[in-house]
Amino acid sequence: MGQPYFATEKVIDRAVLVGIIYQGQEEKQIHEYLDELAFLTETAGALPVKRFFQKLDKPNPKTFVGTGKIDEIAQYVAEFEINLVIFDDELSPSQLRNIENLVKARILDRTNLILDIFAQRAQTAHARVQVELAQYQYLLPRLTRMWTHLERQRGGIGMRGPGETEIETDRRIIRDKIARLKDQLEKIDQQMSTQRKNRGEMVRVSLVGYTNVGKSTIMNMLSKSDVFAENKLFATLDTTVRKVVIGNLPFLLSDTVGFIRKLPHHLVESFKSTLDEVREADILLHVVDISHPSFEEQIEVVKQTLPEIDPTDKPTFIVFNKIDAYSFVAKEEDDLSPKLKENLSLDELKNSWIAKSNLPCIFISAKDKLNVEEFRKMIYDKVREIHAKRYPYNNFLFGDYPITPDS
Ligand SMILES: Nc1nc2c(ncn2[C@@H]2O[C@H](COP(=O)(O)OP(=O)(O)OP(=O)(O)O)[C@@H](O)[C@H]2O)c(=O)[nH]1
Ligand SMILES: [Mg+2]
């Protein structure tokens, strides 16, 4: 007997990934980038089966990679039944059109892929409106593509006029939609801002960081609540706020959407209100996945994205999470070549960060509950300091931090 046949079995898209190694980049780096693109692809529900990359000073204005490379990709797509080709950068409308003419598969760029994941994951009206807005803004300049489709469908005989009219109609519809979504968003923002004002006298702490570093897991650990956490990118889109009490001191803790390199600009724009919580926070906990090979670059991405959301400087702690999963390649004692980042033990790495970081750091594992008590004490001290200054007549505070395992 053969395998049972399921007529409704879902066909998974097979994808190839395409990236450029730019001047001054190492090949290792492009592999890390494409690893991330592969993770995004899986998160979106497709299967990455092959990677293509090419060394270039800058993207080819017509076809992103060179035409020879595009031919190679087109052949592979035809031979191995590939339905998706995903580029690691945002493609211009004309690049997209040219590639579509050469490669017989659906062409996506990184922006498109991220927008798609956000759309799949948006749960609340707020998140849905924000994603839809970003999607229409991305689509607007790319509408010429539909026009070429129409032209082709109609055989392209004298159809330029009607084609153009249709694209103009489409554009107008989309502009109207964008205007309406912006209105909707403004209303939701007002409601949320009122809600935030009614929260009472509590210091506000916000978890920020790259996607998949463990922000929601830390939120769950500190608040004993159940926020959705999983090993996929962008598990969290909406900001969640919980009241947490450490010792006798209550404060508000918020968990927010994660950042990623090359986060689409429209997405940052439309998610700004989700990140109001970050802007209005008193303390930031910048969570880092220390077990990730590119954690240092991820720190930089977050540091560069944060000012777009919140231009003020506020007390920030770097929380190195996942120390349980940290691994390194020990060097032989007689090997005198300089130690690389991947040769550092956890202790050596800790010491070097504590020495060079101008922000206070802590090293924890939310999963294995390592160093959690020290972490809670660190938050407590800072919250208490701000609370005492701001609400001097509010007596939550008696005595010192009670050091009990279950405080
Ligand atoms: N090994 C290890 N895994 C962890 C730790 N903390 C979290 N994880 C795992 O890392 C993955 C991501 O955790 P989340 O808490 O969803 O991460 P996040 O930062 O909220 O991610 P997004 O919401 O997607 O931005 C999950 O599979 C967690 O189980 C840790 O301390 N050690
Ligand atoms: Mg999360």
XYZ file of C-alpha atoms and ligand atoms in Angstrom:
440
model
C 0.000 0.000 0.000
C 1.237 3.421 -0.874
C 1.052 6.612 1.114
C -2.478 7.873 1.670
C -3.224 10.680 -0.716
C -4.526 13.935 0.702
C -6.165 15.954 -1.986
C -6.140 19.039 0.199
C -2.479 18.802 1.176
C -1.012 22.288 1.232
C 1.610 22.885 -1.412
C 4.528 24.738 0.104
C 6.207 27.359 -2.056
C 9.789 26.491 -2.955
C 12.011 29.547 -2.846
C 15.486 30.600 -3.962
C 17.211 33.462 -2.168
C 19.355 36.099 -3.848
C 21.840 38.505 -2.259
C 24.768 40.746 -3.135
C 28.174 40.814 -1.465
C 29.082 44.492 -1.491
C 32.533 46.028 -1.482
C 34.212 45.537 1.869
C 31.860 42.759 2.975
C 33.021 39.297 3.786
C 31.425 36.247 2.308
C 30.632 35.085 5.841
C 28.438 38.116 6.305
C 26.295 37.421 3.252
C 25.762 33.887 4.594
C 24.511 35.333 7.865
C 22.238 37.722 5.967
C 20.884 34.919 3.824
C 20.418 32.778 6.950
C 18.190 35.530 8.225
C 16.380 35.793 4.881
C 15.879 32.003 5.004
C 14.423 32.324 8.511
C 12.079 35.060 7.269
C 11.109 32.853 4.318
C 10.285 29.941 6.626
C 8.375 32.232 8.949
C 6.308 33.345 5.944
C 5.570 29.679 5.221
C 7.832 28.886 2.242
C 10.785 26.535 1.883
C 14.170 28.022 0.958
C 15.962 25.502 -1.289
C 18.891 27.382 -2.826
C 20.922 30.572 -2.462
C 22.507 32.717 -5.144
C 24.877 35.561 -4.468
C 27.193 37.780 -6.427
C 30.008 40.223 -5.657
C 29.058 43.696 -6.877
C 29.932 47.277 -5.970
C 26.303 48.272 -6.229
C 23.098 46.601 -7.419
C 22.578 46.438 -11.169
C 19.979 49.189 -11.814
C 18.086 46.989 -14.263
C 18.146 43.527 -12.741
C 19.636 43.902 -9.209
C 22.276 41.176 -9.874
C 24.005 40.894 -13.265
C 22.152 39.550 -16.275
C 24.347 36.421 -16.349
C 23.330 35.671 -12.763
C 19.678 36.295 -13.602
C 19.957 33.754 -16.447
C 21.447 31.241 -14.038
C 18.575 31.824 -11.607
C 15.991 31.555 -14.411
C 17.417 28.206 -15.459
C 17.435 26.876 -11.928
C 13.851 28.053 -11.402
C 12.711 26.217 -14.521
C 14.637 23.043 -13.752
C 13.762 22.640 -10.059
C 10.158 23.849 -10.008
C 10.777 26.955 -7.961
C 7.815 29.261 -7.422
C 9.400 32.088 -5.465
C 12.550 34.155 -5.930
C 13.329 36.340 -2.937
C 15.827 39.219 -3.021
C 17.570 40.386 0.143
C 17.097 44.093 -0.674
C 14.206 46.247 -1.727
C 13.836 46.158 -5.536
C 12.906 49.277 -7.469
C 9.665 49.061 -9.461
C 11.615 48.762 -12.721
C 14.007 46.108 -11.386
C 10.992 44.125 -10.274
C 9.387 44.388 -13.698
C 12.570 43.463 -15.571
C 13.237 40.436 -13.398
C 9.639 39.297 -13.745
C 10.089 39.282 -17.485
C 13.201 37.121 -17.257
C 12.398 34.671 -14.469
C 9.230 32.622 -14.530
C 8.365 32.700 -10.840
C 6.861 35.081 -8.315
C 9.438 37.718 -7.402
C 9.526 39.093 -3.883
C 11.919 41.437 -2.186
C 12.832 41.615 1.459
C 10.362 44.420 2.137
C 7.563 42.493 0.527
C 8.406 39.394 2.530
C 8.476 41.266 5.836
C 5.183 42.990 4.991
C 3.701 39.588 4.230
C 4.777 38.162 7.587
C 3.410 41.187 9.397
C 0.117 40.804 7.523
C -0.121 37.116 8.480
C 0.584 37.892 12.114
C -1.502 40.999 12.644
C -4.116 40.064 15.252
C -5.695 43.292 16.382
C -7.423 46.015 14.385
C -4.555 48.308 15.265
C -1.867 46.018 13.837
C -3.959 45.215 10.774
C -4.514 48.863 9.918
C -0.819 49.613 10.345
C 0.294 46.733 8.126
C -2.301 47.478 5.474
C -1.176 51.087 5.358
C 2.451 50.040 4.863
C 1.405 47.538 2.174
C -0.513 50.117 0.148
C 2.325 52.598 0.449
C 4.704 49.967 -0.871
C 2.305 49.099 -3.696
C 1.567 52.626 -4.914
C 4.791 53.302 -6.867
C 4.795 49.723 -8.143
C 1.426 49.846 -9.815
C 2.954 50.229 -13.281
C 3.421 46.494 -13.077
C -0.325 45.908 -13.330
C -0.398 48.164 -16.333
C 2.163 46.003 -18.163
C 0.115 42.939 -17.258
C -2.985 44.520 -18.716
C -1.081 45.511 -21.796
C 0.158 41.986 -22.303
C -3.246 40.454 -21.689
C -4.775 42.626 -24.319
C -2.054 41.894 -26.817
C -0.670 45.383 -26.492
C -2.442 46.603 -29.602
C -3.319 50.237 -29.217
C -4.171 49.651 -25.567
C -1.906 52.239 -24.051
C -4.678 54.754 -23.439
C -7.156 52.459 -21.655
C -4.293 50.814 -19.779
C -3.167 54.146 -18.471
C -6.657 55.121 -17.483
C -7.001 51.955 -15.486
C -3.747 52.409 -13.694
C -4.761 55.947 -12.820
C -8.060 54.638 -11.446
C -6.176 52.023 -9.450
C -3.823 54.665 -8.098
C -6.693 56.853 -7.040
C -8.393 53.960 -5.271
C -5.181 53.193 -3.427
C -4.580 56.828 -2.467
C -8.119 56.973 -1.056
C -7.487 53.781 0.882
C -4.263 55.169 2.304
C -6.081 58.324 3.420
C -8.820 56.279 5.061
C -6.362 53.989 6.839
C -4.485 57.021 8.159
C -7.739 58.394 9.582
C -8.527 55.067 11.210
C -5.055 54.885 12.683
C -5.359 58.369 14.113
C -8.601 57.421 15.893
C -7.073 54.264 17.366
C -4.025 56.268 18.462
C -6.197 58.757 20.305
C -8.021 55.989 22.161
C -4.757 54.359 23.130
C -3.200 57.575 24.254
C -6.210 58.177 26.550
C -5.836 54.652 27.919
C -2.167 55.272 28.614
C -2.963 58.478 30.515
C -5.361 56.615 32.794
C -2.788 54.184 34.028
C -1.917 55.868 37.284
C 1.335 56.685 38.910
C 3.721 54.028 37.789
C 7.153 54.015 36.264
C 7.210 52.542 32.778
C 9.759 50.026 31.546
C 9.916 48.847 27.951
C 11.514 45.747 26.423
C 13.081 46.525 23.060
C 15.424 44.592 20.788
C 15.996 42.632 17.624
C 13.348 40.089 16.682
C 13.482 36.608 18.300
C 15.882 37.577 21.104
C 13.496 36.604 23.921
C 11.620 39.814 24.793
C 8.268 38.059 25.230
C 9.880 35.230 27.194
C 11.363 37.800 29.584
C 7.995 39.568 29.832
C 6.394 36.241 30.769
C 9.110 35.502 33.287
C 8.844 38.879 35.017
C 5.080 39.219 34.923
C 4.152 35.548 35.183
C 1.715 36.209 32.353
C 1.392 34.412 29.073
C 2.527 36.457 26.118
C 2.894 34.625 22.843
C 6.558 33.613 22.357
C 7.930 31.266 19.733
C 10.943 30.584 17.593
C 9.769 32.590 14.632
C 10.439 36.140 13.574
C 7.959 38.820 14.598
C 5.923 36.671 16.989
C 4.871 39.917 18.653
C 3.355 42.781 16.669
C 1.184 44.509 19.210
C 2.580 46.095 22.280
C 1.480 44.334 25.466
C 1.602 46.104 28.792
C 1.565 44.340 32.153
C 1.752 45.504 35.695
C 4.702 43.875 37.406
C 5.474 43.984 41.099
C 8.985 43.420 42.395
C 9.288 43.528 46.145
C 6.527 45.975 47.011
C 7.091 48.155 44.003
C 4.658 48.070 41.088
C 5.618 49.303 37.620
C 4.450 48.833 34.048
C 6.370 46.590 31.694
C 5.736 46.612 27.941
C 6.733 44.111 25.293
C 7.068 45.472 21.753
C 7.565 44.472 18.135
C 11.128 43.380 17.331
C 13.477 45.174 14.969
C 15.359 43.700 12.027
C 17.997 45.009 9.649
C 16.599 46.840 6.642
C 13.222 47.185 8.329
C 10.961 48.632 5.628
C 10.682 52.370 6.085
C 6.883 52.451 5.663
C 6.573 49.798 8.309
C 8.594 51.803 10.820
C 6.453 54.830 9.969
C 3.137 53.086 10.390
C 4.209 51.152 13.494
C 5.303 54.306 15.243
C 2.160 54.436 17.329
C 2.624 50.832 18.467
C 5.962 52.037 19.687
C 4.503 54.984 21.604
C 5.031 52.824 24.627
C 8.776 52.896 23.944
C 8.747 56.628 23.419
C 6.942 57.222 26.693
C 8.932 54.695 28.705
C 11.185 55.777 31.561
C 13.594 52.869 31.239
C 14.534 50.683 28.278
C 15.666 47.080 28.547
C 17.517 46.418 25.300
C 17.415 42.626 24.980
C 20.167 40.891 22.988
C 20.469 37.225 21.961
C 24.078 36.563 22.904
C 23.970 33.095 21.315
C 23.377 34.607 17.857
C 26.519 34.862 15.684
C 25.545 38.382 14.562
C 24.453 39.716 17.942
C 26.796 42.706 17.728
C 25.346 43.792 14.411
C 21.857 43.287 15.843
C 22.723 45.661 18.689
C 23.776 48.255 16.104
C 20.548 47.831 14.118
C 18.503 48.467 17.257
C 20.644 51.440 18.215
C 20.142 52.921 14.760
C 16.384 52.263 14.639
C 15.579 53.533 18.144
C 16.212 57.238 17.491
C 13.657 57.116 14.653
C 11.062 56.187 17.254
C 12.386 57.943 20.287
C 14.907 60.711 19.943
C 15.412 61.128 23.695
C 18.138 59.473 25.659
C 16.727 57.417 28.472
C 18.225 55.054 31.023
C 18.939 51.849 29.116
C 20.188 48.457 30.229
C 21.616 45.899 27.848
C 20.152 42.518 28.745
C 22.222 39.743 27.203
C 19.787 36.820 27.070
C 20.208 33.124 26.121
C 23.544 32.675 27.922
C 22.551 28.995 28.234
C 22.896 28.677 24.450
C 26.173 30.585 24.102
C 28.936 28.546 22.493
C 32.504 29.324 21.479
C 35.478 27.641 19.854
C 38.202 27.282 22.489
C 41.728 27.886 21.193
C 44.624 25.514 21.817
C 47.012 26.932 24.412
C 49.937 26.931 21.992
C 47.964 28.739 19.322
C 49.271 32.283 19.519
C 47.209 33.830 16.721
C 44.895 36.587 17.973
C 41.675 35.495 19.595
C 38.626 36.144 17.461
C 35.155 36.927 18.724
C 34.135 33.291 18.329
C 37.045 32.155 20.535
C 35.892 34.065 23.608
C 34.443 32.194 26.556
C 31.289 33.608 28.084
C 33.302 35.126 30.944
C 35.758 36.763 28.559
C 32.914 38.127 26.480
C 31.172 39.464 29.598
C 34.308 41.217 30.749
C 34.977 42.770 27.382
C 31.417 44.075 27.149
C 31.361 45.404 30.675
C 34.630 47.202 29.902
C 33.610 48.700 26.585
C 29.867 49.335 26.937
C 28.799 52.715 28.207
C 25.494 51.178 29.258
C 25.019 48.861 32.226
C 24.859 45.210 31.101
C 23.442 42.029 32.590
C 23.767 38.441 31.410
C 20.798 36.115 31.856
C 18.921 33.132 30.529
C 15.161 33.588 30.569
C 14.743 29.956 29.591
C 16.927 28.398 32.282
C 16.266 31.208 34.795
C 19.939 32.074 35.176
C 20.814 35.318 36.963
C 17.178 36.285 37.142
C 17.279 37.495 40.736
C 20.141 39.868 39.920
C 18.200 41.067 36.881
C 15.102 41.789 38.967
C 17.204 43.635 41.510
C 18.716 45.772 38.757
C 15.266 46.741 37.443
C 13.986 47.318 40.954
C 16.780 49.722 41.862
C 16.288 51.879 38.793
C 12.479 51.881 38.979
C 12.665 52.763 42.666
C 15.014 55.659 41.999
C 12.702 57.163 39.378
C 9.557 56.389 41.351
C 10.857 58.048 44.517
C 11.758 61.203 42.594
C 8.565 61.444 40.632
C 5.974 60.356 43.155
C 7.452 61.414 46.492
C 4.091 61.187 48.260
C 3.246 57.769 46.954
C 4.278 55.226 49.555
C 4.816 51.969 47.811
C 8.311 52.086 49.112
C 9.186 50.780 52.500
C 12.511 49.271 53.303
C 14.941 47.722 50.866
C 14.562 45.192 48.150
C 13.479 41.982 49.854
C 15.851 39.239 48.759
C 13.606 36.235 48.704
C 13.400 33.802 45.827
C 9.763 34.583 45.213
C 9.653 38.309 45.770
N 18.065 28.964 24.613
C 17.278 29.986 24.977
N 16.192 30.269 24.227
C 15.416 31.318 24.610
C 15.703 32.079 25.772
N 14.755 33.052 25.876
C 13.918 32.888 24.819
N 14.301 31.835 24.053
C 13.664 31.330 22.840
O 13.844 32.263 21.779
C 12.695 32.253 20.909
C 12.154 33.655 20.756
O 11.625 34.087 21.987
P 10.546 35.255 22.071
O 10.363 35.539 23.532
O 9.368 34.952 21.236
O 11.380 36.428 21.390
P 10.896 37.914 21.035
O 12.097 38.783 21.219
O 9.668 38.249 21.784
O 10.605 37.751 19.479
P 9.619 38.595 18.505
O 8.352 38.880 19.211
O 9.467 37.642 17.366
O 10.382 39.825 18.122
C 11.702 31.280 21.532
O 11.844 30.042 20.893
C 12.151 31.194 22.987
O 11.806 29.973 23.580
C 16.857 31.721 26.562
O 17.187 32.312 27.587
N 17.592 30.675 26.096
Mg 7.817 38.734 21.122
